[in-house]
Short mmCIF file of C-alpha atoms in Angstrom, two decimals:
data_model
loop_
_atom_site.label_atom_id
_atom_site.label_comp_id
_atom_site.label_asym_id
_atom_site.label_seq_id
_atom_site.Cartn_x
_atom_site.Cartn_y
_atom_site.Cartn_z
CA MET A 518 -91.38 20.71 -134.93
CA GLY A 519 -88.73 19.68 -132.45
CA LYS A 520 -86.55 16.61 -132.19
CA TYR A 521 -89.12 14.40 -130.47
CA ALA A 522 -92.65 14.10 -131.83
CA TYR A 523 -95.47 11.68 -131.04
CA ILE A 524 -98.63 11.44 -133.11
CA PHE A 525 -102.08 10.60 -131.77
CA ASP A 526 -104.15 9.36 -134.71
CA GLY A 527 -107.86 8.78 -135.27
CA ILE A 528 -109.41 11.54 -133.16
CA SER A 529 -112.90 11.75 -134.62
CA LEU A 530 -115.07 14.83 -134.11
CA SER A 531 -118.34 16.15 -135.43
CA TYR A 532 -117.94 18.34 -138.52
CA ASP A 533 -119.01 21.43 -136.52
CA GLU A 534 -116.57 20.97 -133.62
CA PRO A 535 -113.45 23.19 -133.61
CA CYS A 536 -110.07 21.54 -134.17
CA GLU A 537 -108.99 22.72 -130.70
CA SER A 538 -111.25 20.00 -129.29
CA ALA A 539 -108.87 17.37 -130.69
CA ILE A 540 -105.98 19.02 -128.87
CA ARG A 541 -107.96 19.10 -125.62
CA ILE A 542 -108.71 15.39 -125.95
CA VAL A 543 -105.01 14.58 -126.31
CA ARG A 544 -104.05 16.84 -123.43
CA SER A 545 -106.59 15.07 -121.21
CA LYS A 546 -105.27 11.64 -122.25
CA MET A 547 -101.74 12.65 -121.35
CA ARG A 548 -102.76 14.04 -117.95
CA ARG A 549 -104.76 10.94 -117.09
CA ALA A 550 -101.62 8.91 -117.86
CA GLY A 551 -99.73 11.01 -115.30
CA MET A 552 -97.82 13.07 -117.87
CA ASN A 553 -97.09 16.78 -117.71
CA ALA A 554 -98.98 17.77 -120.86
CA ASP A 555 -97.95 21.40 -120.45
CA ALA A 556 -94.35 20.41 -121.16
CA TYR A 557 -95.32 19.55 -124.73
CA SER A 558 -96.36 21.66 -127.67
CA LEU A 559 -99.59 20.21 -129.06
CA GLN A 560 -100.73 20.99 -132.58
CA ILE A 561 -102.88 19.56 -135.36
CA TYR A 562 -100.73 17.27 -137.50
CA LYS A 563 -103.25 15.98 -140.07
CA LYS A 564 -106.93 16.50 -140.84
CA SER A 565 -109.25 14.46 -143.05
CA VAL A 566 -112.95 13.96 -143.75
CA ASP A 567 -114.67 10.65 -142.98
CA ALA A 568 -117.76 10.57 -145.23
CA ARG A 569 -118.43 6.83 -145.14
CA ARG A 570 -121.81 7.63 -143.56
CA ARG A 571 -123.54 10.62 -145.12
CA ASP A 572 -125.74 11.00 -142.03
CA ALA A 573 -122.71 11.15 -139.73
CA VAL A 574 -119.88 12.93 -141.54
CA LYS A 575 -116.86 13.33 -139.27
CA LEU A 576 -113.60 15.21 -139.25
CA VAL A 577 -110.68 13.01 -138.24
CA TYR A 578 -107.57 14.56 -136.71
CA SER A 579 -104.05 13.53 -135.84
CA VAL A 580 -102.43 15.57 -133.07
CA CYS A 581 -98.69 15.97 -132.61
CA ALA A 582 -97.07 16.29 -129.20
CA GLU A 583 -93.52 17.59 -129.50
CA SER A 584 -90.69 18.49 -127.18
CA SER A 585 -86.95 18.99 -127.31
CA ASP A 586 -86.58 16.41 -124.52
CA VAL A 587 -88.63 13.30 -123.74
CA SER A 588 -87.88 11.07 -120.78
CA GLN A 589 -87.80 7.29 -121.11
CA LYS A 590 -90.83 7.16 -118.81
CA ASP A 591 -92.84 9.51 -121.04
CA GLY A 592 -91.74 7.60 -124.12
CA ALA A 593 -93.21 4.44 -122.63
CA LYS A 594 -96.45 6.23 -121.75
CA PHE A 595 -96.80 7.58 -125.27
CA ALA A 596 -96.55 3.99 -126.51
CA GLN A 597 -99.17 2.86 -123.98
CA LEU A 598 -101.50 5.60 -125.23
CA GLY A 599 -101.07 4.39 -128.81
CA ALA A 600 -99.10 7.40 -130.02
CA ARG A 601 -96.51 6.77 -132.70
CA ASN A 602 -93.05 8.29 -132.74
CA VAL A 603 -92.20 10.09 -136.00
CA SER A 604 -88.96 11.43 -137.41
CA ILE A 605 -89.30 15.07 -138.41
CA ASP A 606 -85.72 16.28 -138.29
CA GLU A 607 -84.21 18.48 -140.98
CA LEU A 608 -82.39 16.87 -143.88
CA GLU A 609 -79.19 15.14 -142.88
CA ILE A 610 -76.65 16.59 -145.28
CA VAL A 611 -73.17 15.11 -145.70
CA LYS A 612 -70.70 16.91 -147.94
CA GLY A 613 -67.96 14.98 -149.71
CA ASN A 614 -64.29 15.71 -150.28
CA GLU A 615 -63.96 15.42 -154.06
CA ILE A 616 -63.33 18.73 -155.82
CA MET A 617 -66.16 19.75 -158.12
CA ARG A 618 -64.38 20.76 -161.32
CA ALA A 619 -67.50 22.15 -162.97
CA ARG A 620 -70.99 23.11 -161.93
CA PRO A 621 -73.79 20.54 -161.78
CA LEU A 622 -76.51 20.68 -164.43
CA VAL A 623 -80.14 19.83 -163.71
CA VAL A 624 -82.25 19.06 -166.79
CA GLY A 625 -85.93 19.74 -166.13
CA MET A 626 -87.85 22.17 -163.89
CA GLY A 627 -90.55 19.86 -162.62
CA PRO A 628 -90.70 18.99 -158.89
CA ALA A 629 -87.73 16.60 -159.09
CA GLY A 630 -85.47 19.06 -160.87
CA MET A 631 -86.58 22.06 -158.82
CA PHE A 632 -86.04 20.41 -155.45
CA CYS A 633 -82.73 18.92 -156.55
CA ALA A 634 -81.51 22.33 -157.71
CA LEU A 635 -82.91 24.03 -154.60
CA ILE A 636 -81.02 21.75 -152.20
CA LEU A 637 -77.83 22.12 -154.22
CA ALA A 638 -78.17 25.91 -154.34
CA GLU A 639 -78.89 26.22 -150.61
CA ASN A 640 -75.71 24.30 -149.85
CA GLY A 641 -73.26 26.16 -152.08
CA TYR A 642 -73.21 24.05 -155.26
CA ALA A 643 -74.52 26.75 -157.66
CA PRO A 644 -76.44 24.49 -160.06
CA ILE A 645 -77.52 25.31 -163.59
CA ILE A 646 -81.13 24.27 -164.20
CA ILE A 647 -82.55 24.18 -167.73
CA ASP A 648 -85.91 23.40 -169.28
CA ARG A 649 -87.03 23.11 -172.87
CA GLY A 650 -90.13 25.16 -172.03
CA ASP A 651 -90.83 28.67 -170.81
CA SER A 652 -91.03 30.57 -167.54
CA ILE A 653 -94.37 30.49 -165.73
CA ALA A 654 -95.64 33.73 -167.28
CA ASP A 655 -94.59 32.85 -170.84
CA ARG A 656 -95.84 29.30 -170.44
CA VAL A 657 -99.29 30.49 -169.35
CA ARG A 658 -99.39 32.73 -172.41
CA ALA A 659 -98.37 29.83 -174.67
CA VAL A 660 -101.16 27.62 -173.29
CA LYS A 661 -103.75 30.40 -173.63
CA SER A 662 -102.63 30.95 -177.21
CA PHE A 663 -103.00 27.23 -177.93
CA TYR A 664 -106.54 27.32 -176.57
CA THR A 665 -107.55 30.16 -178.91
CA THR A 666 -105.50 29.45 -182.05
CA HIS A 667 -105.08 25.65 -181.77
CA ASP A 668 -101.46 26.21 -182.79
CA LEU A 669 -99.48 23.94 -180.44
CA ASP A 670 -96.05 25.02 -179.20
CA THR A 671 -94.32 21.65 -178.84
CA GLU A 672 -91.65 23.11 -176.52
CA SER A 673 -93.80 25.12 -174.12
CA ASN A 674 -97.16 23.68 -173.16
CA VAL A 675 -98.99 21.86 -170.37
CA GLN A 676 -96.18 19.29 -170.17
CA PHE A 677 -93.00 21.39 -170.59
CA GLY A 678 -91.76 24.49 -168.79
CA ALA A 679 -91.25 25.84 -165.29
CA GLY A 680 -92.89 23.59 -162.69
CA GLY A 681 -93.38 20.67 -165.08
CA ALA A 682 -96.74 19.06 -165.81
CA GLY A 683 -97.88 19.72 -162.22
CA THR A 684 -98.09 23.45 -162.95
CA PHE A 685 -101.30 22.78 -164.88
CA SER A 686 -102.90 20.41 -162.40
CA ASP A 687 -104.56 20.56 -159.03
CA GLY A 688 -101.18 20.80 -157.31
CA LYS A 689 -101.92 17.62 -155.34
CA LEU A 690 -99.30 16.72 -152.77
CA LEU A 691 -100.77 13.40 -151.61
CA THR A 692 -98.33 10.52 -151.95
CA ARG A 693 -98.27 6.83 -151.06
CA ILE A 694 -94.55 6.71 -150.32
CA ASN A 695 -93.47 6.49 -146.70
CA ASP A 696 -90.47 8.80 -146.46
CA SER A 697 -89.69 11.40 -143.80
CA LYS A 698 -88.61 13.76 -146.60
CA CYS A 699 -92.27 14.16 -147.57
CA ALA A 700 -92.76 16.43 -144.55
CA TYR A 701 -89.75 18.46 -145.66
CA VAL A 702 -91.29 18.85 -149.13
CA LEU A 703 -94.59 20.10 -147.69
CA GLU A 704 -92.82 22.53 -145.36
CA THR A 705 -90.75 23.81 -148.28
CA PHE A 706 -93.81 24.41 -150.42
CA LYS A 707 -95.30 26.35 -147.51
CA ARG A 708 -92.07 28.32 -147.11
CA PHE A 709 -92.34 29.48 -150.70
CA GLY A 710 -95.99 30.51 -150.61
CA ALA A 711 -98.25 27.46 -150.47
CA PRO A 712 -101.19 27.69 -148.03
CA ASP A 713 -100.45 26.68 -144.44
CA GLU A 714 -102.95 23.84 -144.69
CA VAL A 715 -100.72 21.80 -147.02
CA THR A 716 -98.81 20.55 -143.99
CA VAL A 717 -102.01 19.57 -142.16
CA LYS A 718 -104.56 18.19 -144.60
CA ALA A 719 -104.43 14.45 -145.22
CA LYS A 720 -105.00 15.19 -148.93
CA PRO A 721 -103.11 18.44 -149.39
CA HIS A 722 -103.31 20.48 -152.56
CA ILE A 723 -101.96 23.87 -153.61
CA GLY A 724 -104.13 24.67 -156.61
CA THR A 725 -102.86 25.62 -160.04
CA ASP A 726 -103.17 29.36 -159.42
CA ILE A 727 -101.05 29.35 -156.24
CA LEU A 728 -98.62 26.67 -157.42
CA ARG A 729 -97.46 28.93 -160.25
CA SER A 730 -96.30 31.63 -157.84
CA VAL A 731 -94.66 28.99 -155.62
CA VAL A 732 -92.66 27.71 -158.60
CA ASP A 733 -91.58 31.25 -159.45
CA ASN A 734 -90.49 31.80 -155.85
CA ILE A 735 -88.40 28.61 -155.74
CA LEU A 736 -86.67 29.30 -159.05
CA GLY A 737 -86.04 32.91 -158.05
CA HIS A 738 -84.47 31.72 -154.79
CA ILE A 739 -82.16 29.37 -156.71
CA GLU A 740 -80.98 32.31 -158.82
CA ARG A 741 -80.39 34.52 -155.78
CA LEU A 742 -78.17 31.79 -154.32
CA GLY A 743 -75.94 31.74 -157.41
CA GLY A 744 -77.75 29.19 -159.56
CA ASP A 745 -78.66 29.82 -163.19
CA VAL A 746 -82.19 29.21 -164.51
CA ILE A 747 -82.32 28.88 -168.30
CA TYR A 748 -85.52 28.48 -170.32
CA ARG A 749 -86.06 27.30 -173.91
CA CYS A 750 -83.00 25.10 -173.53
CA LYS A 751 -83.52 21.49 -174.63
CA LEU A 752 -81.01 18.68 -174.08
CA THR A 753 -80.14 17.19 -177.49
CA ASP A 754 -77.12 15.01 -176.63
CA ILE A 755 -75.01 13.92 -173.69
CA SER A 756 -71.60 12.27 -173.44
CA THR A 757 -68.75 11.66 -171.03
CA MET A 758 -65.50 13.43 -171.92
CA SER A 759 -62.02 11.90 -171.62
CA ASP A 760 -61.37 13.77 -168.37
CA GLY A 761 -64.54 12.37 -166.77
CA LEU A 762 -66.60 15.55 -167.07
CA ILE A 763 -70.00 15.44 -168.78
CA LYS A 764 -70.78 17.38 -171.95
CA ALA A 765 -74.44 18.24 -172.33
CA THR A 766 -75.36 19.51 -175.78
CA THR A 767 -78.42 21.75 -175.82
CA THR A 768 -80.27 24.11 -178.11
CA LYS A 769 -78.41 26.93 -176.32
CA GLY A 770 -74.93 25.47 -176.63
CA ASP A 771 -72.78 22.99 -174.74
CA PHE A 772 -72.46 22.75 -170.96
CA VAL A 773 -69.46 21.01 -169.40
CA CYS A 774 -70.56 19.70 -166.01
CA SER A 775 -69.35 17.68 -163.04
CA SER A 776 -72.70 15.91 -162.92
CA VAL A 777 -75.97 15.96 -164.83
CA VAL A 778 -79.38 15.28 -163.30
CA LEU A 779 -81.91 13.93 -165.81
CA ALA A 780 -85.20 15.17 -164.30
CA LEU A 781 -86.88 14.99 -167.70
CA GLY A 782 -90.58 14.57 -166.97
CA HIS A 783 -92.76 11.79 -168.34
CA SER A 784 -93.31 13.37 -171.77
CA ALA A 785 -89.73 13.96 -172.96
CA ARG A 786 -90.02 11.30 -175.63
CA ASP A 787 -87.39 12.73 -177.98
CA THR A 788 -84.89 12.91 -175.12
CA TYR A 789 -85.56 9.27 -174.28
CA GLY A 790 -84.59 8.54 -177.90
CA VAL A 791 -81.29 10.38 -177.45
CA LEU A 792 -80.51 8.37 -174.31
CA LEU A 793 -81.36 5.08 -176.01
CA ASP A 794 -79.02 6.00 -178.87
CA ARG A 795 -76.30 6.77 -176.31
CA GLY A 796 -76.58 3.30 -174.78
CA PHE A 797 -78.42 4.06 -171.55
CA ASP A 798 -80.21 1.08 -170.00
CA ILE A 799 -83.88 1.97 -170.36
CA ILE A 800 -86.67 -0.50 -169.81
CA PRO A 801 -90.44 -0.26 -170.37
CA LYS A 802 -92.67 -0.26 -167.33
CA PRO A 803 -96.39 -0.57 -166.70
CA ILE A 804 -98.60 2.52 -167.04
CA SER A 805 -102.32 3.26 -166.99
CA VAL A 806 -104.50 4.85 -169.65
CA GLY A 807 -108.13 5.86 -169.86
CA VAL A 808 -110.39 8.90 -169.91
CA ARG A 809 -111.46 11.90 -167.87
CA ILE A 810 -114.95 11.81 -166.40
CA GLU A 811 -116.83 15.02 -165.54
CA HIS A 812 -119.76 15.36 -163.16
CA LYS A 813 -121.48 18.38 -161.69
CA ARG A 814 -119.54 19.35 -158.59
CA GLU A 815 -122.78 19.73 -156.61
CA HIS A 816 -123.77 16.16 -157.54
CA ILE A 817 -120.52 14.74 -156.19
CA GLU A 818 -120.80 16.78 -152.99
CA ARG A 819 -124.37 15.65 -152.48
CA ALA A 820 -123.42 12.00 -153.09
CA LEU A 821 -120.61 12.16 -150.54
CA TYR A 822 -121.86 14.62 -147.92
CA GLY A 823 -125.66 14.45 -148.21
CA ASP A 824 -127.36 17.44 -146.60
CA LEU A 825 -123.94 18.77 -145.53
CA ALA A 826 -122.91 19.36 -149.15
CA GLY A 827 -121.20 22.72 -149.46
CA HIS A 828 -120.40 23.04 -145.74
CA GLU A 829 -117.19 25.06 -145.44
CA ALA A 830 -115.76 22.80 -142.73
CA LEU A 831 -115.73 19.85 -145.12
CA GLY A 832 -114.16 21.51 -148.14
CA ALA A 833 -114.34 20.17 -151.66
CA ALA A 834 -115.68 16.64 -152.01
CA GLU A 835 -113.11 14.14 -153.27
CA TYR A 836 -113.31 10.47 -154.12
CA ALA A 837 -110.82 7.69 -154.82
CA LEU A 838 -112.32 4.52 -156.23
CA SER A 839 -110.79 1.30 -157.47
CA ASP A 840 -111.65 -2.24 -158.53
CA THR A 841 -110.12 -5.11 -160.48
CA LYS A 842 -111.33 -6.85 -163.59
CA GLY A 843 -109.39 -10.03 -164.14
CA GLU A 844 -105.72 -9.15 -163.90
CA ARG A 845 -106.23 -5.45 -164.59
CA GLY A 846 -106.90 -2.71 -162.14
CA VAL A 847 -109.25 0.17 -162.88
CA TYR A 848 -109.19 3.21 -160.65
CA THR A 849 -109.85 6.92 -160.40
CA PHE A 850 -106.79 9.12 -160.39
CA CYS A 851 -105.97 12.81 -159.95
CA MET A 852 -109.47 13.88 -158.92
CA CYS A 853 -110.00 17.65 -159.43
CA PRO A 854 -113.03 19.04 -157.55
CA GLY A 855 -114.46 22.15 -159.17
CA GLY A 856 -111.89 21.98 -161.94
CA GLU A 857 -111.54 21.61 -165.68
CA VAL A 858 -110.21 19.14 -168.21
CA VAL A 859 -106.92 20.36 -169.66
CA ALA A 860 -105.58 20.03 -173.21
CA ALA A 861 -102.24 18.38 -172.42
CA ALA A 862 -100.79 17.58 -175.85
CA SER A 863 -97.07 18.08 -176.38
CA GLU A 864 -96.72 16.62 -179.89
CA GLU A 865 -98.50 17.64 -183.07
CA GLY A 866 -101.48 15.63 -184.23
CA GLU A 867 -102.24 14.11 -180.82
CA VAL A 868 -104.90 14.81 -178.18
CA VAL A 869 -104.14 14.24 -174.49
CA VAL A 870 -106.27 15.23 -171.48
CA ASN A 871 -105.45 15.95 -167.87
CA GLY A 872 -107.24 17.62 -164.96
CA MET A 873 -106.70 20.98 -163.27
CA SER A 874 -108.31 23.08 -160.56
CA ASN A 875 -107.51 26.26 -158.71
CA PHE A 876 -107.11 26.47 -154.94
CA SER A 877 -110.77 27.50 -154.44
CA ARG A 878 -112.03 24.44 -156.38
CA ASP A 879 -115.27 26.29 -157.11
CA GLY A 880 -115.89 25.43 -160.78
CA ASP A 881 -119.17 23.91 -161.95
CA ASN A 882 -117.69 20.49 -162.72
CA SER A 883 -115.52 18.01 -160.89
CA ASN A 884 -113.38 15.67 -162.94
CA SER A 885 -111.14 12.68 -162.47
CA ALA A 886 -109.17 10.27 -164.59
CA ILE A 887 -110.49 6.74 -164.82
CA ALA A 888 -107.44 4.68 -165.66
CA VAL A 889 -106.89 1.04 -166.57
CA SER A 890 -103.62 -0.75 -165.91
CA VAL A 891 -101.43 -1.50 -168.93
CA ARG A 892 -98.85 -4.27 -168.71
CA VAL A 893 -95.47 -4.39 -170.39
CA ASP A 894 -96.66 -7.33 -172.48
CA ASP A 895 -99.28 -5.02 -174.03
CA TYR A 896 -96.48 -3.18 -175.85
CA GLU A 897 -95.11 -4.19 -179.25
CA LYS A 898 -91.51 -3.61 -180.26
CA VAL A 899 -90.64 -0.68 -182.52
CA ASN A 900 -87.39 -1.05 -184.46
CA GLY A 901 -86.57 -3.95 -182.16
CA SER A 902 -87.04 -1.86 -179.01
CA LEU A 903 -89.77 -2.52 -176.44
CA ALA A 904 -88.92 0.84 -174.83
CA LEU A 905 -89.83 2.62 -178.06
CA GLY A 906 -92.87 0.36 -178.23
CA ALA A 907 -94.06 1.69 -174.86
CA ILE A 908 -93.95 5.25 -176.21
CA GLU A 909 -95.69 4.17 -179.41
CA PHE A 910 -98.47 2.57 -177.35
CA GLN A 911 -99.27 6.03 -175.91
CA ARG A 912 -98.85 7.81 -179.23
CA LYS A 913 -101.22 5.47 -181.04
CA ILE A 914 -104.00 6.27 -178.58
CA GLU A 915 -103.28 10.01 -178.70
CA ARG A 916 -103.36 10.05 -182.52
CA ALA A 917 -106.65 8.15 -182.46
CA ALA A 918 -108.07 10.75 -180.05
CA PHE A 919 -106.95 13.54 -182.40
CA LEU A 920 -108.74 11.92 -185.35
CA ALA A 921 -111.86 11.11 -183.32
CA GLY A 922 -112.02 14.75 -182.24
CA GLY A 923 -112.06 15.87 -185.85
CA GLY A 924 -108.60 17.42 -185.87
CA GLY A 925 -107.55 20.84 -184.62
CA TYR A 926 -106.98 19.44 -181.11
CA SER A 927 -110.70 19.23 -180.35
CA VAL A 928 -111.38 16.50 -177.83
CA PRO A 929 -113.57 13.44 -178.44
CA VAL A 930 -116.32 13.19 -175.81
CA GLN A 931 -119.07 10.68 -175.08
CA THR A 932 -121.80 10.63 -172.48
CA VAL A 933 -121.51 7.88 -169.89
CA GLY A 934 -124.97 6.62 -170.85
CA ASP A 935 -123.93 6.17 -174.49
CA PHE A 936 -120.59 4.65 -173.55
CA LEU A 937 -122.18 2.03 -171.30
CA SER A 938 -124.79 1.23 -173.94
CA GLY A 939 -122.25 1.04 -176.76
CA VAL A 940 -124.00 3.71 -178.86
CA LEU A 941 -123.32 7.27 -179.98
CA VAL A 942 -126.63 9.13 -179.78
CA HIS A 943 -126.54 12.00 -177.30
CA GLU A 944 -124.75 15.32 -177.30
CA PRO A 945 -123.64 16.75 -173.92
CA GLY A 946 -126.61 18.10 -171.99
CA GLU A 947 -126.70 19.47 -168.44
CA ILE A 948 -123.05 18.54 -167.85
CA ARG A 949 -120.93 20.53 -170.27
CA PRO A 950 -117.34 19.65 -171.25
CA THR A 951 -114.73 22.05 -169.87
CA TYR A 952 -111.84 21.16 -172.23
CA MET A 953 -110.39 24.26 -173.92
CA GLY A 954 -113.09 26.50 -172.50
CA GLY A 955 -115.94 24.12 -173.31
CA ASN A 956 -116.40 24.67 -177.04
CA ASN A 957 -113.77 22.45 -178.65
CA TYR A 958 -115.19 18.95 -178.64
CA LYS A 959 -116.80 16.38 -180.89
CA THR A 960 -118.95 13.45 -179.85
CA ALA A 961 -117.19 10.22 -180.66
CA SER A 962 -117.03 6.65 -179.44
CA MET A 963 -114.30 5.95 -176.90
CA ASP A 964 -114.06 2.52 -178.57
CA SER A 965 -112.46 4.29 -181.55
CA VAL A 966 -109.82 5.85 -179.28
CA LEU A 967 -108.82 3.20 -176.76
CA PRO A 968 -107.90 -0.50 -176.99
CA ALA A 969 -110.75 -2.91 -176.38
CA PHE A 970 -109.26 -4.19 -173.12
CA VAL A 971 -109.27 -0.61 -171.81
CA THR A 972 -112.87 0.22 -172.74
CA GLU A 973 -114.05 -3.13 -171.38
CA SER A 974 -112.41 -2.40 -168.03
CA LEU A 975 -113.70 1.18 -168.04
CA ARG A 976 -117.29 -0.02 -168.45
CA TYR A 977 -116.80 -2.47 -165.61
CA GLY A 978 -115.19 0.22 -163.43
CA ILE A 979 -117.88 2.85 -164.01
CA ARG A 980 -120.64 0.42 -163.05
CA SER A 981 -118.66 -0.74 -160.02
CA PHE A 982 -117.92 2.80 -158.86
CA ASP A 983 -121.60 3.73 -159.15
CA LYS A 984 -122.35 1.15 -156.45
CA LYS A 985 -119.84 2.88 -154.16
CA LEU A 986 -120.65 6.48 -155.12
CA ASN A 987 -124.29 6.97 -156.11
CA GLY A 988 -124.56 8.82 -159.40
CA PHE A 989 -121.06 8.10 -160.65
CA ALA A 990 -122.61 6.42 -163.69
CA ASN A 991 -124.92 9.38 -164.33
CA GLU A 992 -125.96 9.04 -167.97
CA GLU A 993 -125.13 12.71 -168.65
CA ALA A 994 -121.61 12.58 -167.17
CA ILE A 995 -119.00 13.30 -169.81
CA LEU A 996 -116.02 11.17 -170.83
CA SER A 997 -113.11 12.89 -172.59
CA GLY A 998 -110.21 11.03 -174.16
CA ALA A 999 -107.49 10.24 -173.94
CA GLU A 1000 -105.71 10.19 -170.57
CA THR A 1001 -102.33 8.63 -171.38
CA ARG A 1002 -99.72 10.54 -169.36
CA THR A 1003 -100.48 9.15 -165.91
CA SER A 1004 -96.81 8.21 -165.51
CA SER A 1005 -93.68 7.53 -167.50
CA PRO A 1006 -93.77 4.37 -169.63
CA LEU A 1007 -90.00 3.96 -169.17
CA ARG A 1008 -87.41 3.65 -166.42
CA ILE A 1009 -83.80 4.75 -166.82
CA LEU A 1010 -81.94 2.19 -164.73
CA ARG A 1011 -79.68 3.49 -161.98
CA GLY A 1012 -77.52 1.99 -159.24
CA GLU A 1013 -77.42 2.41 -155.48
CA ASN A 1014 -75.38 5.60 -155.87
CA MET A 1015 -78.28 7.04 -157.93
CA THR A 1016 -76.25 7.21 -161.17
CA ALA A 1017 -77.31 5.65 -164.47
CA LEU A 1018 -75.88 2.19 -165.03
CA GLY A 1019 -72.58 2.56 -166.87
CA HIS A 1020 -72.75 6.35 -166.76
CA ASP A 1021 -71.06 7.78 -163.66
CA CYS A 1022 -72.07 11.33 -162.74
CA ILE A 1023 -75.37 11.14 -164.68
CA TYR A 1024 -78.37 10.89 -162.37
CA PRO A 1025 -81.82 9.80 -163.66
CA CYS A 1026 -84.37 11.46 -161.41
CA GLY A 1027 -88.06 11.79 -160.74
CA GLU A 1028 -91.19 10.70 -162.52
CA GLY A 1029 -89.78 10.95 -166.04
CA ALA A 1030 -86.95 8.60 -165.14
CA GLY A 1031 -89.42 6.12 -163.66
CA TYR A 1032 -88.74 6.74 -159.96
CA ALA A 1033 -91.76 8.74 -158.79
CA GLY A 1034 -95.46 9.25 -159.34
CA GLY A 1035 -96.71 12.72 -158.48
CA ILE A 1036 -95.41 16.04 -157.19
CA THR A 1037 -94.33 15.00 -153.69
CA SER A 1038 -92.64 11.71 -154.58
CA ALA A 1039 -90.84 13.41 -157.50
CA ALA A 1040 -89.61 16.17 -155.18
CA VAL A 1041 -88.39 13.55 -152.69
CA ASP A 1042 -86.45 11.80 -155.44
CA GLY A 1043 -84.91 15.12 -156.43
CA ILE A 1044 -83.78 15.62 -152.84
CA LYS A 1045 -82.25 12.14 -152.74
CA VAL A 1046 -80.25 12.84 -155.89
CA ALA A 1047 -79.05 16.19 -154.53
CA LEU A 1048 -77.93 14.50 -151.30
CA SER A 1049 -76.05 11.88 -153.33
CA ILE A 1050 -74.23 14.55 -155.35
CA MET A 1051 -73.33 16.52 -152.23
CA ALA A 1052 -72.06 13.38 -150.48
CA LYS A 1053 -69.51 13.05 -153.28
CA TYR A 1054 -68.36 16.64 -153.82
CA LYS A 1055 -67.21 19.64 -151.85
CA PRO A 1056 -69.25 22.80 -152.44
CA LEU A 1057 -67.91 25.22 -155.04
CA ASP A 1058 -65.48 27.85 -153.79
#
């Protein structure tokens, strides 16, 4: 896109009309306003499905009109037509004057770490990026091995390794943050192999299968630009040396760095402990916990699209539902159409679930988290620390899920009908669990896994959501527990210059540091940290 761009929102068309019709509508509006529409490049900017009425499903488009030059007169006419001006320029990069005496180190290869390292590498800063887990190929093998042997690799799993936790997800790029860098993130994903539609769809997703190759492409590009990518390398200590440089101690030796980016991910609990011991200001923050719910994909599509279920123009059916019980919110999160429930444990003796789907989203089941808000006052101190108490809150639930599943990382499941009735009678029927291939589960009460305030809110939420989405409370739908890693329970405090309080040149970053929630927002935070580092230092010679 060029320097000037104006967006026409809310162009509603029948599901069977071509997207070019939206462009024609905008062109006609501009001409009727006396504008030279041919002087502008018109293209689809966003596309979404409006399924509020099953008998009148619509596709809703936003159209972008762009030009390298817009007169004041045309600018006023765009405003009269209700078009909004958007900023879509490239990143504004300012490079500092301070000499970089050592290379920067990025800890973590999730979206925050990858994008931080990518920006640094593309601008001559030759970063080192490390992760405690494996490369994509080795990580996939480790997860497959876990599924068959139930022998968990605590360093390389669904949480740790190239791409971070998002590598074993739906690759959702939807975010609630309003930052122009989001468009840059989407364009970058497309540049490295994501489908073109990620820059157009209102709810973009890459899919686990494609995201893995995108991650490989980004990390390979960093290496070609002079960066180093090091796997199986866990941060075990960090300190500031007398000359102001940072020493990062890892399982593969010490690194002396000009700056260290802590893009840890939300499950690096042992590393949080190291930082607490080193005097970093870390505070607990609210999270959400709950379960995964699985329905038949065809049931969800029928509930949302009616007779149009399965129509290729509409794509996979998605929902996002929420309500409030008292002071607690309950909501669906990370909905995976045609996907599977993932075994997401990263510590021994604990069961954690997440959701995943491939780009095609054509599996038998659709799943989503149902999460209940957890407040900081729900935590109890551990060894005098509320931060450690936040981690223990998650661990306690995960250990309970492990025991309820009978050990061996089998997942506890309960039908929705039994859960709502407070009994444990039925085994899964028509709707089969997908966790670990579908055979590693045990029926158990979710009341034995989750705190009472969570199960109470879940029952309220399921009944409420059934009124909004017919069949959500299907008695045969399957609940799997426990979903505990929706976000980091901690925040590493940082100042306006993005560095940790009292620790110059150390940059907490992304979801694990408490500054993002999802792939896109984590990537944006990684970009912000990279820009802050570059604003301070000259590139390496």
